[in-house]
XYZ file of C-alpha atoms in Angstrom:
633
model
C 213.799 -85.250 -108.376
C 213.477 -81.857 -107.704
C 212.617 -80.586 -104.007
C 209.856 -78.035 -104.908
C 208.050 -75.968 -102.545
C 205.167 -73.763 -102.025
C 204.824 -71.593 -99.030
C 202.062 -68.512 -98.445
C 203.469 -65.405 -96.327
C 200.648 -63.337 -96.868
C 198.137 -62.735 -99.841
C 195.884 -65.823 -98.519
C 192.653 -65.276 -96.554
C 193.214 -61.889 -96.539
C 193.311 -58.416 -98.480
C 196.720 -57.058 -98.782
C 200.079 -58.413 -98.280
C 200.920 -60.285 -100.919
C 204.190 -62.247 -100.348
C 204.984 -65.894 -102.029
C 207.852 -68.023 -101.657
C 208.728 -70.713 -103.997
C 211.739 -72.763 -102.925
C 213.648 -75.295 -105.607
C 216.334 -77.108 -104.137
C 218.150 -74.888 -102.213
C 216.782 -71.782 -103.264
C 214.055 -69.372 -102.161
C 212.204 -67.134 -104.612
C 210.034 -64.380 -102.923
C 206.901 -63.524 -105.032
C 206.575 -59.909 -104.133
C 206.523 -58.092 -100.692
C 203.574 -56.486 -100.044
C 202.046 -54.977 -96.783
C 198.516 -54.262 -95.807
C 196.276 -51.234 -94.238
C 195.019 -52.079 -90.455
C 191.326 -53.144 -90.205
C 189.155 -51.505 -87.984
C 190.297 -53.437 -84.644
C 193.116 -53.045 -85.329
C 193.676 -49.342 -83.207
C 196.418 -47.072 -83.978
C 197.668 -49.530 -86.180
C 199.851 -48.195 -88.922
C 200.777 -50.716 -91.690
C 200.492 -54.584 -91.462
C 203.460 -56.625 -92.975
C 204.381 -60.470 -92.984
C 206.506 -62.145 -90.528
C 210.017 -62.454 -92.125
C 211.494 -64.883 -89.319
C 211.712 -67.758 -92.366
C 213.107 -65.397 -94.391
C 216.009 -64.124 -92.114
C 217.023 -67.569 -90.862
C 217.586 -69.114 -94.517
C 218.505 -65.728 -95.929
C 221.538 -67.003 -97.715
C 219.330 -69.600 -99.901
C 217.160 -66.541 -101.360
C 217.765 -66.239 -105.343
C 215.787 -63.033 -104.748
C 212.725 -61.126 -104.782
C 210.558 -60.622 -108.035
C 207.821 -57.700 -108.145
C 204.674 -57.706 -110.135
C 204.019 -53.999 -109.533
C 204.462 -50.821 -107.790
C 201.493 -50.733 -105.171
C 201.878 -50.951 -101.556
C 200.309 -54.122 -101.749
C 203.015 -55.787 -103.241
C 206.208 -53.706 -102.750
C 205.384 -51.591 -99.055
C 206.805 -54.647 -97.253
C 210.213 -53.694 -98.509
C 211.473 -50.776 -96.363
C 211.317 -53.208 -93.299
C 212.591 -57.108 -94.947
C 215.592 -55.194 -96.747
C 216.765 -53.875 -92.784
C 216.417 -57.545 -91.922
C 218.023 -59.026 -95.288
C 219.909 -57.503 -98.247
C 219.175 -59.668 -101.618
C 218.925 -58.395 -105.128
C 215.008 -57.036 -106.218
C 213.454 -57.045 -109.584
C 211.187 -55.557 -111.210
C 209.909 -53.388 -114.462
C 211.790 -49.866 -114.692
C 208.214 -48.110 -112.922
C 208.344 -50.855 -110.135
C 211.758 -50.410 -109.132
C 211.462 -46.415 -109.430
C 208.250 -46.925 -106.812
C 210.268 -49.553 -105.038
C 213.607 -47.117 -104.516
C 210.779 -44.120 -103.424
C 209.569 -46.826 -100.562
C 212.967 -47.414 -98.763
C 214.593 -43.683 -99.236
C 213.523 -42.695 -96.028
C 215.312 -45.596 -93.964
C 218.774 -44.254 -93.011
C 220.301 -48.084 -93.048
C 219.008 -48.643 -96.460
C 221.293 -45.283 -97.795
C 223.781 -47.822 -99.658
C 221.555 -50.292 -100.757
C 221.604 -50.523 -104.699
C 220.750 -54.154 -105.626
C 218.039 -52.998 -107.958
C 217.478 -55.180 -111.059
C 215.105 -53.357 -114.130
C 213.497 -56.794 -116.670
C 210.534 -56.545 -118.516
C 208.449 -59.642 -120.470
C 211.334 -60.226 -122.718
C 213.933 -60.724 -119.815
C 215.006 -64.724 -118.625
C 217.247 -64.694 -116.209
C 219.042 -68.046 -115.394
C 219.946 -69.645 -112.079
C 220.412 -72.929 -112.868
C 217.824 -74.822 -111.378
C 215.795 -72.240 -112.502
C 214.856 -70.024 -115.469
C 212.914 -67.145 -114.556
C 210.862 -65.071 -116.683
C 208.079 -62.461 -117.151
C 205.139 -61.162 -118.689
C 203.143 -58.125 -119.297
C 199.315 -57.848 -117.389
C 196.948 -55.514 -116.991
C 196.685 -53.675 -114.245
C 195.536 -50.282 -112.272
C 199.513 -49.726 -112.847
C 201.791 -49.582 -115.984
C 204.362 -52.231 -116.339
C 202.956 -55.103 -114.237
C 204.132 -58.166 -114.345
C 203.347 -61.696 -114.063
C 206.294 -63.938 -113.350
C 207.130 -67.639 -114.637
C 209.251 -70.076 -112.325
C 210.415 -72.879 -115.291
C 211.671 -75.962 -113.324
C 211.936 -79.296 -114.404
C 209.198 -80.542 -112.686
C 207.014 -77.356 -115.114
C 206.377 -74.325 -114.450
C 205.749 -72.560 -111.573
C 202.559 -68.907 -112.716
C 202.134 -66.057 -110.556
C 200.244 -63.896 -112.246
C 200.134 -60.991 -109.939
C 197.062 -58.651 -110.211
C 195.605 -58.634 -112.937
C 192.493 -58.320 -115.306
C 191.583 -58.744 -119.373
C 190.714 -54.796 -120.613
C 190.472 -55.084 -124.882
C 190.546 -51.451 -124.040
C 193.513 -50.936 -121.893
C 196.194 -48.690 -123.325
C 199.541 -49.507 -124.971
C 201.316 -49.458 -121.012
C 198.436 -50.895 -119.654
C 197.749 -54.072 -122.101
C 198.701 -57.610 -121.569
C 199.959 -59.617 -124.508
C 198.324 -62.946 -125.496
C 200.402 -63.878 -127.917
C 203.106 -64.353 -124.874
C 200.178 -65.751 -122.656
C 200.031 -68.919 -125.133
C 203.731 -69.060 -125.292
C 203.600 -70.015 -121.629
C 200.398 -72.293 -121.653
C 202.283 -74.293 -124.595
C 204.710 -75.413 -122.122
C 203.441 -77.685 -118.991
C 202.354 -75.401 -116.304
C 202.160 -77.294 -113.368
C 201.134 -74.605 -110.797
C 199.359 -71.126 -111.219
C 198.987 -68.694 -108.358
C 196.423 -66.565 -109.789
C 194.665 -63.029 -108.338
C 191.250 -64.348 -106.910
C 190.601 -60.368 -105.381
C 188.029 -59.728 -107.840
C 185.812 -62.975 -108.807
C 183.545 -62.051 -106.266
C 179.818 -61.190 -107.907
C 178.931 -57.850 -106.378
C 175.937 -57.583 -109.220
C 177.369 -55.304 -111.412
C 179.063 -55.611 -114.779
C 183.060 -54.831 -115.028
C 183.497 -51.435 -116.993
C 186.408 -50.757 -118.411
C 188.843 -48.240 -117.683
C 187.826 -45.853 -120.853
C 184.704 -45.796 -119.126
C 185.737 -44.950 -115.892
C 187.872 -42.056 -117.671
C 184.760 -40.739 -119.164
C 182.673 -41.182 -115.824
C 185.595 -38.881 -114.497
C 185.980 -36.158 -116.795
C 182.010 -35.742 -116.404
C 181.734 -35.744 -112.483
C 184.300 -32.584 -113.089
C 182.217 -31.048 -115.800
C 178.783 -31.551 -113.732
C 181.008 -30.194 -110.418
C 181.019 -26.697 -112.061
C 181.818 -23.642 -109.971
C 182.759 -26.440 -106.983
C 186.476 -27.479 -105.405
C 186.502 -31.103 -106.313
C 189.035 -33.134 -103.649
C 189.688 -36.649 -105.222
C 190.521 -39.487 -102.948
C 192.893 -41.878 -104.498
C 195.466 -44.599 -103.510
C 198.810 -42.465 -104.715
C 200.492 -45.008 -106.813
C 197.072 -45.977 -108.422
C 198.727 -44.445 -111.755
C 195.861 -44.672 -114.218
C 193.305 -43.313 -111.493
C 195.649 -40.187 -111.338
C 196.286 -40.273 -115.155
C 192.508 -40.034 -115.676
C 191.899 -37.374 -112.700
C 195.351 -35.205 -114.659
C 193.495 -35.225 -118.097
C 189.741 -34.354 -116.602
C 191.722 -31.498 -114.383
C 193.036 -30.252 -117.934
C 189.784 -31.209 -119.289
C 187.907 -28.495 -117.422
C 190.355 -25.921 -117.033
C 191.629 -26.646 -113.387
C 194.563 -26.664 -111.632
C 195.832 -29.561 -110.118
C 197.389 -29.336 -105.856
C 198.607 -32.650 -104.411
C 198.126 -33.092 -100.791
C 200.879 -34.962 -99.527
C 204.444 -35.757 -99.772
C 203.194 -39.352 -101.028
C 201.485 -38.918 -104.087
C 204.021 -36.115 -104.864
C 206.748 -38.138 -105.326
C 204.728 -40.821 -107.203
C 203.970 -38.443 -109.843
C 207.233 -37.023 -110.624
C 208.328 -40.480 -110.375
C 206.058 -41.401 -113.190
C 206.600 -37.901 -114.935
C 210.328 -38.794 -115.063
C 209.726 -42.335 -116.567
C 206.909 -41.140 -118.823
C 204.680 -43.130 -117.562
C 202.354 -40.237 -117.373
C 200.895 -37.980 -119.429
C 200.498 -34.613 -119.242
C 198.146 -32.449 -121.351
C 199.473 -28.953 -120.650
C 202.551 -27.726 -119.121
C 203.473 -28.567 -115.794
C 203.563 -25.037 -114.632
C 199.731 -24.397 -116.352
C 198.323 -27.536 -115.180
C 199.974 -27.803 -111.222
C 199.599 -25.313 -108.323
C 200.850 -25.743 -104.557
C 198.695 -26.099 -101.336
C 199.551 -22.042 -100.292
C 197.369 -21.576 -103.845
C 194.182 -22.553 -102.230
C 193.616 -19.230 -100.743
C 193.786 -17.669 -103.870
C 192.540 -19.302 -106.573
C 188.497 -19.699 -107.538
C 187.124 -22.977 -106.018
C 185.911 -23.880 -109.870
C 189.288 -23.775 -110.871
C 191.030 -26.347 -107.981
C 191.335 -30.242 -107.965
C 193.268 -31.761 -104.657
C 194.634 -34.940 -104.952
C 194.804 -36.283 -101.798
C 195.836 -39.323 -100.312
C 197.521 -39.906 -97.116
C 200.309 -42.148 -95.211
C 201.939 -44.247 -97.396
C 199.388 -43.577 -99.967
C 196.290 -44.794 -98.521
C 193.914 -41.905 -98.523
C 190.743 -42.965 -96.326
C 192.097 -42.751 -93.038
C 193.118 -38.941 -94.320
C 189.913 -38.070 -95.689
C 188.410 -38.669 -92.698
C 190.001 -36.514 -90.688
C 189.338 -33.782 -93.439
C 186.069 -35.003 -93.113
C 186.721 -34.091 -89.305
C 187.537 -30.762 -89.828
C 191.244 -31.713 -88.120
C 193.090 -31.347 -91.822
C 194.981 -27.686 -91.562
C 194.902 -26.568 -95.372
C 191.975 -27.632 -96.470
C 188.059 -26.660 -94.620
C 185.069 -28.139 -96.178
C 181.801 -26.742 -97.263
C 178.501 -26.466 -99.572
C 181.023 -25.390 -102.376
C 182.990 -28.745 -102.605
C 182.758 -32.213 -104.121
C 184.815 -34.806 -102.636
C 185.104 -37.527 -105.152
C 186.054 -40.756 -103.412
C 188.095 -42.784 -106.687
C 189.227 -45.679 -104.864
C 187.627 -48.814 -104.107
C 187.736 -49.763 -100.407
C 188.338 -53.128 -99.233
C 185.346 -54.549 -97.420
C 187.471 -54.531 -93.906
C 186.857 -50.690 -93.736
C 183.702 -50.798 -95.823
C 182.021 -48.918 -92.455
C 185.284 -46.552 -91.595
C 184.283 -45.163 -95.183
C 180.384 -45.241 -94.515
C 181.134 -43.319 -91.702
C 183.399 -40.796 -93.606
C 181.034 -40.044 -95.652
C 178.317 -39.263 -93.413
C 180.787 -36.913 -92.045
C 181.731 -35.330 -95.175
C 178.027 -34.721 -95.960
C 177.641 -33.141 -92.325
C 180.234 -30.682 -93.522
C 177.809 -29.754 -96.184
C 180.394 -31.475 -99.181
C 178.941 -33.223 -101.962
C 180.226 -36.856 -101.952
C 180.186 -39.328 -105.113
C 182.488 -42.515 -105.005
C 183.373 -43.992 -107.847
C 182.799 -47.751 -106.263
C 178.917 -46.700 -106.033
C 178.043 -45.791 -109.128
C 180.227 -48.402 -111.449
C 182.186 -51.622 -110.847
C 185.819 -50.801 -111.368
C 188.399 -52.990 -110.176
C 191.861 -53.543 -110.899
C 191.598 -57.190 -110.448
C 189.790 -59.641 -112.866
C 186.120 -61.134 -112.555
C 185.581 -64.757 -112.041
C 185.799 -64.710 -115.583
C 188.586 -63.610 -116.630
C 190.149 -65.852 -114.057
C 189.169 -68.802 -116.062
C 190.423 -67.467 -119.215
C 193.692 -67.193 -117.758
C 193.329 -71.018 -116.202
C 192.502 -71.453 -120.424
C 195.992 -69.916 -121.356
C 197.740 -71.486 -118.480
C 196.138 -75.351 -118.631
C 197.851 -75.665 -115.083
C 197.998 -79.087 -113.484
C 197.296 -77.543 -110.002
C 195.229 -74.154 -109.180
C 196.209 -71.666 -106.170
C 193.666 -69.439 -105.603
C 195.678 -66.119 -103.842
C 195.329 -62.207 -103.439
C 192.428 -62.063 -101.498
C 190.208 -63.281 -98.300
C 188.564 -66.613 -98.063
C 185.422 -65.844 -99.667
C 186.643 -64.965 -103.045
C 189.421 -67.944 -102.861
C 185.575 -69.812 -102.936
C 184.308 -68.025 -105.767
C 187.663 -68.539 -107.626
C 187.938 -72.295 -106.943
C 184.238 -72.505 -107.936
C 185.275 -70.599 -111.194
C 188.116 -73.080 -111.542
C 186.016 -76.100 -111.436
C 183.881 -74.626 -114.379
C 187.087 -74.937 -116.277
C 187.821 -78.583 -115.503
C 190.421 -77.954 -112.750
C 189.242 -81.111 -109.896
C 188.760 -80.157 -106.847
C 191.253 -82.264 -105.542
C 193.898 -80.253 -107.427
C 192.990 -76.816 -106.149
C 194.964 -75.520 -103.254
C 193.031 -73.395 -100.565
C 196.501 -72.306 -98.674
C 196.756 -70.828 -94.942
C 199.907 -68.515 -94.104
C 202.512 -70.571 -93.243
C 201.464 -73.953 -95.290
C 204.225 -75.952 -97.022
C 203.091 -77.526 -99.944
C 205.844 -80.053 -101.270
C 205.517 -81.520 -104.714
C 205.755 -85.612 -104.789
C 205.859 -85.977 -108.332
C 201.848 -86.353 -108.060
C 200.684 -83.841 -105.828
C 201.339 -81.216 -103.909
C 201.327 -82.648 -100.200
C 201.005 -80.255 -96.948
C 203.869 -80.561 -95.132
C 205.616 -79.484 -92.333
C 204.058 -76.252 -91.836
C 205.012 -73.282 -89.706
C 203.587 -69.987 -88.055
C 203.547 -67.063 -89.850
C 201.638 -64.356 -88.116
C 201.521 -60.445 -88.727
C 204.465 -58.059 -88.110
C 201.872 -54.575 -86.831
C 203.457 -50.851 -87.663
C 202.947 -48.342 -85.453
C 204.899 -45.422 -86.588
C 208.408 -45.840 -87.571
C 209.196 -48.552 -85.547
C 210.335 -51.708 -87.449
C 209.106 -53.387 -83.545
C 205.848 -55.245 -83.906
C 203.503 -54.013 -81.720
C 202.175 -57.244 -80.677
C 198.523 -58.671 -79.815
C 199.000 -58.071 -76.229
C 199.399 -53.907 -76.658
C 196.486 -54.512 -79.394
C 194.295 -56.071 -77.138
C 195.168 -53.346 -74.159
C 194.508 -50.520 -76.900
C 190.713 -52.568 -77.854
C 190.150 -52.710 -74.129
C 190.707 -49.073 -73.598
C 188.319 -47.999 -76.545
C 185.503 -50.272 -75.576
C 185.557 -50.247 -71.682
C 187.909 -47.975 -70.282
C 190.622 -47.752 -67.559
C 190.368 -47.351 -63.578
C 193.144 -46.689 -61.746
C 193.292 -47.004 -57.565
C 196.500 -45.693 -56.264
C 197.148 -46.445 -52.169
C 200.074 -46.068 -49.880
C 201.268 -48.843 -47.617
C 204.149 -49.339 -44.446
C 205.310 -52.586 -45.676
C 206.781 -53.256 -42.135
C 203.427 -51.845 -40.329
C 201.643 -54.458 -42.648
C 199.204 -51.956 -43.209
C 197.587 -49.230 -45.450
C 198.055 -45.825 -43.897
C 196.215 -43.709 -46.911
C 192.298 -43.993 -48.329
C 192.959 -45.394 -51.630
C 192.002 -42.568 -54.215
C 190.133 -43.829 -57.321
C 190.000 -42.172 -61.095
C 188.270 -43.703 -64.127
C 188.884 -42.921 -67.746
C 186.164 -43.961 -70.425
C 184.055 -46.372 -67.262
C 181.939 -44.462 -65.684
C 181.675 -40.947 -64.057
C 183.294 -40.891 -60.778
C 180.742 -38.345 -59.173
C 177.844 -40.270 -60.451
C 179.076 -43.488 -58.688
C 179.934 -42.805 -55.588
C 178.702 -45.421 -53.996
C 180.868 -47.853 -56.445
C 183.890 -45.862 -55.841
C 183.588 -46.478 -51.939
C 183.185 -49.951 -52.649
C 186.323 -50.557 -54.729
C 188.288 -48.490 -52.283
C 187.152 -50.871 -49.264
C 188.075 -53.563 -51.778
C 191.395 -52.287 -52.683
C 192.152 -52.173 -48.783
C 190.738 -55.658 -47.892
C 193.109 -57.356 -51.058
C 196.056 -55.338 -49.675
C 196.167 -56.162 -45.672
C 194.819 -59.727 -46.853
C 198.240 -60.340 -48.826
C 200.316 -58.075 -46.285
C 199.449 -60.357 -43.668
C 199.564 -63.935 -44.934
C 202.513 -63.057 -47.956
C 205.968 -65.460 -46.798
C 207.889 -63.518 -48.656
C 206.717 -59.563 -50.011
C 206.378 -59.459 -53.801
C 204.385 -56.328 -55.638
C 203.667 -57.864 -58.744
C 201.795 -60.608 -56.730
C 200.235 -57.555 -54.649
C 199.435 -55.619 -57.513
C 197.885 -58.989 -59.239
C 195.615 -59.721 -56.064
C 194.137 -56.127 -56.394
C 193.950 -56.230 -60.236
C 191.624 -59.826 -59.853
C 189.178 -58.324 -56.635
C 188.681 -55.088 -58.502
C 187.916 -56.833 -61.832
C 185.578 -59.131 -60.407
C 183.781 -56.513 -58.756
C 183.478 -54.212 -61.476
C 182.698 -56.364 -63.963
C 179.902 -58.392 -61.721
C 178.359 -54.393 -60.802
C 178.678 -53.212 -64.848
C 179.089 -55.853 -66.544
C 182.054 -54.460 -68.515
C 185.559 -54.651 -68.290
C 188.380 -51.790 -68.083
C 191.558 -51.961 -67.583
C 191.911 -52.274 -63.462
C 195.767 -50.608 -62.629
C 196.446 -50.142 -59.291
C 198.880 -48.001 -58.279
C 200.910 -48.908 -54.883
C 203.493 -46.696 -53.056
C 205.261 -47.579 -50.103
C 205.755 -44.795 -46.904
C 209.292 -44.827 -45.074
C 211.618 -46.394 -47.804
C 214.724 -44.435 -47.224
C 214.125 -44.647 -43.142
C 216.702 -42.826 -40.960
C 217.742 -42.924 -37.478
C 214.961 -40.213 -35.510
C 216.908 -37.004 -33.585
C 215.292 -34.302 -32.300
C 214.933 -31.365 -34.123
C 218.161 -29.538 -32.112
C 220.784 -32.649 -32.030
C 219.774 -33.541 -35.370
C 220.822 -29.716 -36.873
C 223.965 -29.832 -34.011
C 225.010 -32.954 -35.769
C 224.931 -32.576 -39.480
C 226.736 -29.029 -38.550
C 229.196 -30.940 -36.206
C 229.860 -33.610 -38.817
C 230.459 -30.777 -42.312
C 232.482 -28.115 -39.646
C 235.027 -31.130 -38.156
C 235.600 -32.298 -42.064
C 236.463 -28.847 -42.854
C 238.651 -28.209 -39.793
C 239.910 -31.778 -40.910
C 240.617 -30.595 -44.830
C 242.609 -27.587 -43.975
C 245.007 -28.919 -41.241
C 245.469 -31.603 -43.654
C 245.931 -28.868 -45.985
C 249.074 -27.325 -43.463
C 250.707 -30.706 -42.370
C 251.093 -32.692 -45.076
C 253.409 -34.482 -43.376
C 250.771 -35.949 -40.555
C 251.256 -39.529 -39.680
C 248.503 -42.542 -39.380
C 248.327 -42.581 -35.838
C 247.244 -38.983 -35.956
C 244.515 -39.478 -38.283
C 243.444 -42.621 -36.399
C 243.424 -40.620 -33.385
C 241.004 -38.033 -34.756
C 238.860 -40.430 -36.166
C 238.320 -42.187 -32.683
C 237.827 -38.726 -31.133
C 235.257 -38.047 -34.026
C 233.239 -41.555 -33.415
C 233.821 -40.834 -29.633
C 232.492 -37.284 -29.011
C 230.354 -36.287 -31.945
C 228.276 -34.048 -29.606
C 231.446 -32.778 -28.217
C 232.368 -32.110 -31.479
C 229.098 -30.299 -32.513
C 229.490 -27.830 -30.226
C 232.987 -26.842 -30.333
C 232.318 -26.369 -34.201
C 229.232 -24.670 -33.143
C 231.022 -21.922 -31.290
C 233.862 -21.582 -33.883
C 231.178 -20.711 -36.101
C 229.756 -18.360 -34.012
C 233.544 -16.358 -33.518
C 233.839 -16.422 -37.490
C 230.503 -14.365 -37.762
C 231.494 -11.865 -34.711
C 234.812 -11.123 -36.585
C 233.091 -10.901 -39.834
C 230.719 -8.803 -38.514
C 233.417 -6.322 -37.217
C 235.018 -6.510 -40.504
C 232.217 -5.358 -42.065
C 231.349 -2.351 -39.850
């Protein structure tokens, strides 16, 4: 029997970062590689990827890893797994392009080449396994969903996708190739649940949306229309290229993101443009001179996710572009509902700037992932035995399994999967088993180090109650502070304003100190530091009722302690010392030849008569300056 297994990295419970593995015998197949954009408590946060510790341990049993499309949300895992572990990647030719774009930047990925372009008429075999692919419809051309065939059936993961009768030629999925599959005994799908959620609007379809685009630019007449879109959200910029054309605009992309998208679609012709390039694109120094009813910026911002961008245009803190009563900022991406109130708040600050704001999400219900209905007529083409519900957070794996059970699928035979579940295939069922942790690998910056919940939960403390720092000498040996402790706040409270609080938590800060100084065995200044940290806490929090971040800062007087001279001997000494080395350097200098018992002797005489010493150097010095003196009159 076949060992077949099931495990969720990411994609489950969640919104973003997709990332499957299926493992047959003793190989691994990773179902895309996806990373996700921080939530709002998440602070400073840049990207949000899976843990790859599974991964890296049992890297030699991975086949390899299979892309459904381009977006961050299934390929912007990549840059950091491939530093970890090298193993061939497939995809469709605009997938790998996006894919390649993703890891340029990473100086150890320079060599690595182990692309692999298939499309819906591509099988590759490995034996225990056949895989193979086939076209969806997506927000993307060339997505993919991609078939496991084992000999216990077949393993679906359909990627995202949705049913458009409307979608073009790149865009459509083929049903003819749909059957094909469902013929065959499917005994697991993994199907996109994202959009099955009712939100009480019907599902347009994407010639819609295009019209509802090129007429927002028509009504924006005489304005500068900014458009907000996720960069490698091809069709959004496809539509936003022909309603630029449409009106007689030029087109500026702001940033390097999008930018490279683009061209990298340009090159594949997998856009198209209306007008020549040089009629229809301008660059960012252009916005200075050209009529505001003749611009359209594309913006979007790190790694292609523009929110977090547009509000800081929104701001005032972007440096090309300054907002006004002669704008429209047209917001064409759908936000997930984690940031649902960054965006709220965006706007409000967009309006303050005196823009005119329309978002797309607002006025129609466009999604690149398919309704509860077409979710079931995919279940319909697949007939699988067992139903996992992925792609999105809890609530919509509900309205998916609910959706699934109007098709026939039992309950029993519908998987609700954590990250990190094992599901193992008995030849009945799919049994949990032997699960592990997976948790979440946070970005900030370029780092490939996860920040970790502990920095995360200092950063959330700092935003929401502040720091307050005491800093206080000590004499260790004394057993005793010897300076007022001096006491600064950040984000608490205003020092002036409490001074009475301030005294309080010095006197504090004093009584914790001498109180450990005193009954401590054995000095330690973490446990020193800890004792302050508590008695501070406790009274701050019990006089506020909030908690910042308590540091205390201790220093220590008389470290480096020397021997006490008075001011004279002390000076007579040092000179004493550096003039008998030097009288000591050049006779060494003129008898070579000197013998041990010499140097011993003038050693003892050194340790012997060191005031002697001082003040035979002293007055040698003094005859050196009286002849240089003469020398120089």
């Amino acid at each position: 029997m076949t060992d077949l297994r099931i495990i969720p990295f990411g994609g489950v419970r969640e919104n973003g970062k997709n990332m499957y593995a299926v493992s047959v015998n003793d190989e691994i197949f990773i179902l895309d590689a996806g990373l996700k954009y921080p939530e709002t408590e998440q602070l400073g946060i840049d990207v949000v990827i899976p843990d790859f510790e599974y991964l890296v341990n049992n890297q030699e049993k991975i086949a390899g890893i299979f892309l459904t499309h381009g977006h961050a949300d299934s390929i912007g895992a990549l840059p950091y797994l491939l530093q970890q572990l090298q193993v061939p990647i497939f995809g469709s030719e605009l997938t790998i392009a996006l894919a390649k774009l993703a890891i340029q930047d990473e100086a150890d990925l320079k060599a690595f080449d182990d692309f692999h372009v298939v499309n819906e008429n591509t099988e590759i075999d490995f034996g225990a396994v056949k895989v193979s692919f086939f076209n969806t419809t997506h927000t993307i051309p060339e997505a993919l969903g991609v078939v496991l065939g084992t000999d216990e059936g077949q393993i679906v993961y359909t990627g995202h996708f949705k049913f458009d009768q409307t979608a073009e030629a790149s865009y459509q999925t083929n049903y003819a190739r749909l059957a094909e599959i469902g013929a065959k005994p499917v005994l697991a799908l993994l199907a996109d649940a994202a959009g099955t959620e009712d939100i009480g609007k019907p599902m347009v379809s994407e010639k819609k949306i295009h019209q509802y685009v090129e007429d927002s630019f028509v009504a924006a007449k005489g304005k500068r229309i900014i458009v907000a879109v996720v960069a490698s959200n091809i069709q959004r910029v496809q539509q936003v290229i022909d309603a630029t054309a449409k009106t007689h605009r030029r087109l500026i992309f702001s940033g390097q993101d999008v930018e490279q998208i683009v061209h990298a679609a340009l090159n594949l012709g997998k856009l198209n443009l209306p007008m020549p390039k040089e009629e229809l694109f301008a660059d960012l120094k252009d916005l200075e001179t050209l009529p505001a009813g003749q611009i359209v910026v594309l913006e979007t911002g790190k790694m292609g996710e523009p929110v977090k961008n547009l509000h800081k245009m929104a701001k005032g803190e972007n440096p090309n572009i300054r907002l006004g009563d002669s704008d429209l900022v047209f917001i064409a991406t759908t936000p997930s509902f984690a940031v649902e109130s960054y965006v709220a708040q965006t706007r409000n600050l967009l309006f303050q700037q005196g823009a005119d704001v329309k978002q797309i999400s607002t006025d129609l219900r466009s999604s690149g992932h398919g309704s509860a209905e077409d979710v079931q007529m995919m279940i319909n083409f697949m007939k699988p035995e067992f139903f996992f519900p992925v792609s999105g957070e809890f609530r919509v794996m509900v309205t998916a399994k609910a959706a699934a059970e109007e098709v026939n699928i039992p309950a029993k035979k519908i998987i609700m999967a954590k990250r990190g579940d094992q599901y193992v295939y008995d030849g009945q069922t799919f049994e949990k088993k032997g699960g592990f942790t997976i948790g979440e690998t946070m970005i900030d910056g370029d780092s490939l180090n996860d920040i970790g919940n502990v920095v995360l939960r200092d950063r959330r403390i700092l935003s929401e109650d502040g720091v307050f720092v005491t800093v206080v000498t000590i004499d260790r040996k004394k057993r005793k502070v010897v300076s007022k402790p001096k006491m600064t706040s950040r984000g608490f409270v205003y020092v002036k304003a409490n001074r009475d609080l301030m005294k309080e938590a010095g006197k504090l800060t004093i009584d914790a100190i001498e109180d450990y100084l005193k009954n401590a065995k054995a000095f330690d200044w973490n446990e020193l530091k800890n004792g302050v940290r508590e008695s501070l806490s406790r009274f701050l929090f019990n006089e506020t009722r909030r908690r910042p971040m308590v540091m205390p800062v201790v220093m220590e007087v008389n470290q480096n302690r020397r021997p006490h001279h008075t001011k004279g001997q002390e000076t007579t000494g040092q000179k004493g010392k550096k003039a008998n080395g030097n009288k000591d350097q050049k006779k060494g200098q003129k008898n070579p030849g000197q013998n041990n018992n010499q140097k011993k002797q003038n050693n003892q005489a050194k340790q012997n008569k060191p005031k002697n010493q001082g003040n035979k150097a002293k007055g040698q010095k003094n005859q050196d300056q009286a002849k240089q003196q003469a020398a120089n009159q």
